[in-house]
XYZ file of C-alpha atoms in Angstrom:
384
model
C 132.764 72.748 46.482
C 135.061 75.484 47.499
C 137.971 78.259 46.590
C 140.688 79.347 48.823
C 143.350 80.496 47.880
C 147.159 82.423 49.542
C 149.906 84.947 48.716
C 148.699 84.729 44.697
C 150.279 87.248 42.359
C 148.670 88.324 39.067
C 151.945 90.606 36.688
C 150.842 92.219 33.314
C 154.184 92.211 31.393
C 152.069 94.738 29.371
C 151.759 97.756 31.314
C 153.723 96.533 34.655
C 150.922 95.386 36.825
C 151.253 93.225 39.734
C 149.163 92.727 42.233
C 150.629 90.147 45.007
C 149.334 89.049 48.875
C 146.506 88.337 46.313
C 143.874 86.656 48.509
C 140.309 84.564 47.438
C 137.370 83.485 49.267
C 134.414 81.485 47.248
C 131.927 78.516 46.643
C 130.837 76.682 44.201
C 127.155 76.802 43.714
C 125.167 74.980 41.680
C 126.959 76.549 37.976
C 128.735 79.511 39.386
C 131.578 80.542 41.541
C 130.019 83.045 44.391
C 133.523 85.167 45.270
C 133.115 86.090 48.901
C 136.313 88.739 48.969
C 139.430 89.392 47.150
C 141.898 91.052 47.840
C 145.953 92.156 47.262
C 148.389 94.956 46.556
C 149.522 97.050 44.066
C 152.102 98.147 45.269
C 151.764 101.123 48.132
C 148.277 100.297 47.985
C 145.890 97.569 47.752
C 143.313 96.009 45.460
C 139.788 95.101 47.098
C 136.741 92.719 44.696
C 133.797 90.832 45.557
C 130.313 89.061 42.944
C 130.565 86.049 40.991
C 131.231 84.415 37.799
C 128.310 81.918 36.667
C 130.096 78.773 33.789
C 126.933 78.382 32.118
C 126.812 77.901 29.043
C 123.667 78.498 28.079
C 123.028 81.465 30.643
C 126.162 83.166 28.189
C 128.875 82.950 31.003
C 126.623 85.035 32.908
C 129.987 88.112 35.631
C 129.196 89.988 37.949
C 132.139 91.841 40.318
C 132.205 94.506 42.322
C 137.056 95.436 42.878
C 137.733 98.827 44.923
C 140.859 100.324 44.852
C 142.828 102.620 47.528
C 145.866 104.160 46.264
C 146.257 100.988 43.489
C 149.612 100.870 41.178
C 148.231 99.911 37.812
C 150.488 100.360 35.419
C 154.965 100.553 35.982
C 156.565 100.263 33.545
C 159.419 102.666 31.258
C 157.038 103.919 29.435
C 153.484 104.765 31.453
C 152.822 104.116 35.374
C 149.286 105.146 37.292
C 147.897 104.422 40.443
C 144.300 104.720 41.336
C 141.679 105.325 43.275
C 137.892 104.514 42.873
C 134.830 101.254 41.611
C 134.965 99.231 38.693
C 131.631 96.620 37.946
C 132.521 94.382 35.238
C 129.330 92.765 34.295
C 128.567 90.457 31.452
C 124.172 89.197 30.810
C 121.792 89.463 28.084
C 122.767 93.165 27.477
C 126.301 92.749 27.387
C 129.239 92.941 28.836
C 130.690 95.883 29.984
C 133.833 97.993 32.632
C 132.095 100.602 34.306
C 133.388 102.596 36.548
C 134.964 105.796 38.138
C 138.110 106.196 38.980
C 140.252 108.868 40.581
C 143.850 108.615 39.638
C 147.104 109.683 42.283
C 150.643 110.010 40.511
C 150.508 108.926 36.631
C 154.117 109.714 35.210
C 153.822 108.448 30.853
C 157.546 108.863 29.071
C 157.243 109.310 25.516
C 158.727 107.068 23.164
C 161.916 107.595 20.479
C 159.171 108.996 17.487
C 159.435 105.854 14.094
C 159.906 103.057 16.942
C 159.060 98.919 16.167
C 155.819 98.257 16.231
C 154.682 95.268 15.582
C 150.965 94.996 13.960
C 148.070 92.140 15.438
C 147.044 89.900 12.802
C 143.087 89.305 12.986
C 141.410 85.933 11.710
C 144.910 83.904 14.029
C 143.803 80.319 15.096
C 146.929 78.501 16.543
C 147.730 74.692 14.346
C 145.501 71.549 15.855
C 142.612 73.968 16.188
C 139.236 72.833 14.123
C 137.998 75.687 11.722
C 134.612 77.300 12.655
C 131.326 75.526 11.196
C 130.260 78.137 7.791
C 127.016 79.750 9.090
C 127.886 79.527 12.385
C 130.320 81.792 13.911
C 127.727 83.269 16.012
C 126.913 80.252 18.016
C 129.931 79.855 19.560
C 129.285 81.086 23.547
C 132.776 82.290 25.848
C 133.265 84.833 28.291
C 133.713 87.873 26.359
C 137.504 88.704 25.049
C 135.825 92.477 23.773
C 134.078 94.919 26.307
C 132.456 98.619 26.321
C 133.861 100.754 29.102
C 131.582 102.857 30.474
C 134.359 104.891 32.590
C 135.411 108.741 34.046
C 138.863 109.461 35.176
C 139.725 112.581 37.088
C 142.751 114.056 38.065
C 143.209 117.034 39.494
C 146.786 117.714 39.156
C 150.179 115.041 39.242
C 149.710 113.844 35.584
C 153.366 114.205 35.176
C 154.066 113.675 31.556
C 158.182 113.988 29.849
C 160.220 113.029 27.225
C 161.769 114.838 23.752
C 162.458 117.522 26.118
C 159.692 118.368 27.760
C 159.109 118.026 31.226
C 155.653 118.530 32.487
C 152.816 118.450 34.780
C 148.627 118.210 33.800
C 145.138 117.556 35.616
C 142.673 115.143 33.731
C 139.210 115.375 33.083
C 137.819 112.218 30.486
C 135.336 109.506 29.628
C 136.242 106.511 28.472
C 133.504 104.707 26.172
C 133.751 101.932 23.234
C 134.713 99.073 23.795
C 138.967 97.793 24.731
C 138.917 96.798 21.563
C 138.145 100.250 20.309
C 138.228 102.463 22.898
C 136.524 106.381 23.090
C 138.415 108.854 24.838
C 136.599 112.434 25.238
C 137.565 114.874 27.707
C 140.297 117.509 28.545
C 143.431 117.590 29.613
C 144.848 120.795 30.927
C 147.920 121.744 31.322
C 149.694 123.596 35.111
C 153.524 123.874 34.531
C 156.381 122.363 32.887
C 158.572 123.628 31.035
C 159.970 122.609 26.687
C 163.822 122.118 25.963
C 164.961 122.827 22.745
C 167.933 123.552 20.485
C 169.157 123.469 24.081
C 166.828 126.655 25.162
C 164.726 126.527 27.843
C 160.990 127.244 27.089
C 158.423 127.208 29.680
C 154.477 126.588 29.027
C 152.726 129.289 29.299
C 149.403 126.512 28.505
C 148.117 124.517 26.994
C 145.235 122.236 26.691
C 144.818 118.490 25.195
C 140.735 117.728 23.866
C 139.372 114.140 23.448
C 136.667 113.978 21.082
C 136.399 110.329 20.773
C 137.805 109.396 17.424
C 138.961 106.314 17.413
C 141.977 105.752 17.100
C 142.554 108.897 19.491
C 143.710 111.852 17.387
C 143.115 114.421 19.948
C 143.447 119.299 19.212
C 146.418 120.117 20.360
C 146.323 123.346 21.695
C 150.222 124.031 23.915
C 151.985 127.940 23.643
C 155.980 128.068 25.026
C 157.632 131.087 25.546
C 161.903 131.586 25.717
C 163.569 135.080 26.315
C 166.224 134.800 22.928
C 168.642 137.953 22.295
C 166.514 140.214 24.605
C 163.704 138.813 21.558
C 160.639 137.391 23.241
C 160.729 133.756 21.108
C 157.266 131.658 21.414
C 156.375 129.011 20.078
C 152.973 127.663 19.406
C 152.198 123.838 18.750
C 148.190 123.400 17.838
C 146.085 121.073 15.217
C 145.085 117.147 15.552
C 148.327 114.949 16.407
C 147.992 113.377 13.902
C 148.811 116.507 11.632
C 149.999 119.429 14.860
C 151.454 122.917 13.333
C 153.662 124.622 14.212
C 154.167 127.992 14.271
C 156.526 130.811 15.870
C 155.239 134.213 16.972
C 157.744 136.898 18.548
C 158.025 140.689 20.442
C 159.774 142.668 18.709
C 158.014 141.238 15.772
C 160.198 139.437 13.648
C 159.925 136.999 10.461
C 160.062 133.133 10.589
C 163.392 132.369 9.180
C 164.068 134.679 11.940
C 162.891 133.073 15.090
C 164.665 130.068 13.743
C 167.790 131.176 13.166
C 167.750 133.043 16.589
C 166.302 129.550 18.384
C 168.762 127.331 16.690
C 172.082 129.316 16.845
C 171.128 132.283 19.262
C 172.008 134.684 16.512
C 170.207 136.810 13.574
C 169.716 134.717 10.514
C 172.483 137.735 8.589
C 174.881 136.236 11.383
C 174.862 132.610 10.764
C 177.062 130.683 8.534
C 176.432 128.531 4.995
C 176.503 125.289 7.190
C 173.733 126.956 9.244
C 172.484 128.540 6.674
C 171.136 125.249 5.797
C 170.560 123.429 8.908
C 167.901 125.843 8.856
C 166.789 125.561 5.985
C 165.977 121.968 6.755
C 164.179 122.784 10.026
C 161.879 125.022 8.302
C 160.767 122.733 6.202
C 160.854 119.287 9.041
C 158.217 122.026 10.878
C 156.393 124.231 7.785
C 155.458 120.130 7.029
C 156.425 120.324 3.728
C 157.946 117.776 0.913
C 159.246 120.933 -1.463
C 161.611 123.133 -1.202
C 164.832 123.339 0.238
C 165.524 120.074 3.016
C 168.648 118.177 1.374
C 169.777 117.152 5.493
C 165.791 115.264 5.696
C 166.088 113.920 1.741
C 168.505 112.474 1.955
C 168.287 110.431 5.046
C 164.805 109.910 4.313
C 166.675 107.839 0.766
C 169.314 105.813 2.269
C 167.650 104.868 6.114
C 169.803 106.440 7.564
C 168.072 107.400 11.588
C 169.795 110.246 11.911
C 171.597 113.075 9.230
C 173.382 116.506 10.197
C 175.858 118.684 8.994
C 179.148 120.179 11.768
C 181.017 123.064 11.293
C 185.135 122.620 10.717
C 186.563 122.560 14.728
C 190.366 124.157 15.013
C 191.205 121.678 17.985
C 190.381 118.647 16.629
C 191.846 119.021 12.601
C 188.228 118.318 11.819
C 186.814 120.492 8.774
C 182.953 121.084 7.362
C 181.959 117.150 8.536
C 179.099 115.380 7.316
C 177.765 112.923 10.554
C 175.583 109.756 9.840
C 174.224 107.868 12.650
C 171.893 105.479 13.081
C 170.012 102.648 15.673
C 172.202 99.663 15.668
C 169.440 98.345 18.448
C 167.353 100.251 20.821
C 170.256 101.195 23.163
C 172.697 101.256 20.804
C 173.601 103.792 18.097
C 176.579 104.780 16.288
C 177.217 107.704 14.400
C 180.776 108.030 11.636
C 182.233 111.553 10.782
C 183.679 112.396 7.891
C 184.846 115.377 6.839
C 186.400 116.550 3.206
C 189.968 116.183 4.233
C 191.144 112.623 5.545
C 189.083 113.446 8.974
C 187.585 110.612 9.866
C 185.875 109.644 13.332
C 183.276 106.673 14.549
C 180.852 107.148 17.877
C 179.727 104.307 19.650
C 176.759 104.952 22.241
C 175.337 102.388 24.271
C 172.136 102.708 26.693
C 173.461 100.696 30.129
C 170.208 101.377 32.043
C 168.241 103.700 31.397
C 170.781 106.810 33.607
C 174.051 105.149 32.521
C 175.794 104.813 29.558
C 178.551 103.914 26.801
C 180.235 106.537 25.180
C 183.227 105.768 22.639
C 185.057 107.752 19.992
C 187.762 107.106 17.743
C 189.466 108.640 14.667
C 191.977 109.248 12.178
C 193.530 112.289 14.450
C 191.632 112.950 17.231
C 192.907 109.068 19.225
C 190.707 106.573 21.294
C 188.749 107.990 24.117
C 186.059 105.679 26.601
C 183.170 108.435 28.732
C 180.412 107.297 30.555
C 177.418 109.229 31.199
C 174.580 109.871 33.824
C 171.526 111.273 33.323
C 168.266 111.254 34.889
C 165.303 113.566 35.267
C 164.372 114.720 38.114
């Protein structure tokens, strides 16, 4: 018989992939479906394809599909968005299941998310209630469409790979090859900086150079080499990030040359270490130990935050406008969209701040305290 369909929609909620106006024209021939044409819209681009899909278990469900992408939007979510042009071939035969091809990336946007966000591990060996147990020793005989596919895909992007978040606004170019399997992909190649800036402690650093090298590790653990500089108080300060992504090393340089604590002091407070207050000195010590990745040394804020499970802990200097003395501020994320912080000193001052994210750009801020009264503000924040 024949298979014809129009105006179908495919949706992948994980990556935000949405293919609309999907049309299929095919026919059955023995134990396979011959797809004469397959077409649809993905964003402002298109997807077209043709090929065959085998239905015979004895033959191992052979598949041979060819897909062509033209500026197709393959991902669109809060964290990542991407368009691509190129070809992919999906094959399942006696040699195994393989997805291969070459894609030229159009515009890619990746948003760095807040560290330590919740992750749900995938459990192995789970079966649905009521499903029969597999016969011991016959697992290899279970035939079906493969759930794990080998990969051999080249990804190229001359520019317009935008990475933002956590103070970073940057554009990159990429030359990558994705191999391994869909369960354990192996990425090899380079991602190189074109331009960008880095915001740190309220200061703007320009990215002078950047390179991320993937070496095929599983899971991916690329080598990072990033240099950012800024002029602070007539001193050129540099931040160098090197090492693997799971254990980056951060070092500071300056011209003229200064000690590490002096450089960090200028970054955090805009002044020499000899001119900062006692409260700032504690913050400086905590920052240095955090950047060094050391478990020892003076880091009272980090130790207390870890012990209590608080998301954010900081010291505040006295504020004569509100009558607040030297205070401690402790905050926690009640959910991904709600953050609450309590500020208190040793003289009876107490204030509570509540931040509710209404959308990606709009937040509701509320503060009420013993001396400062109550106020509510709307904050609009957008990256251009």
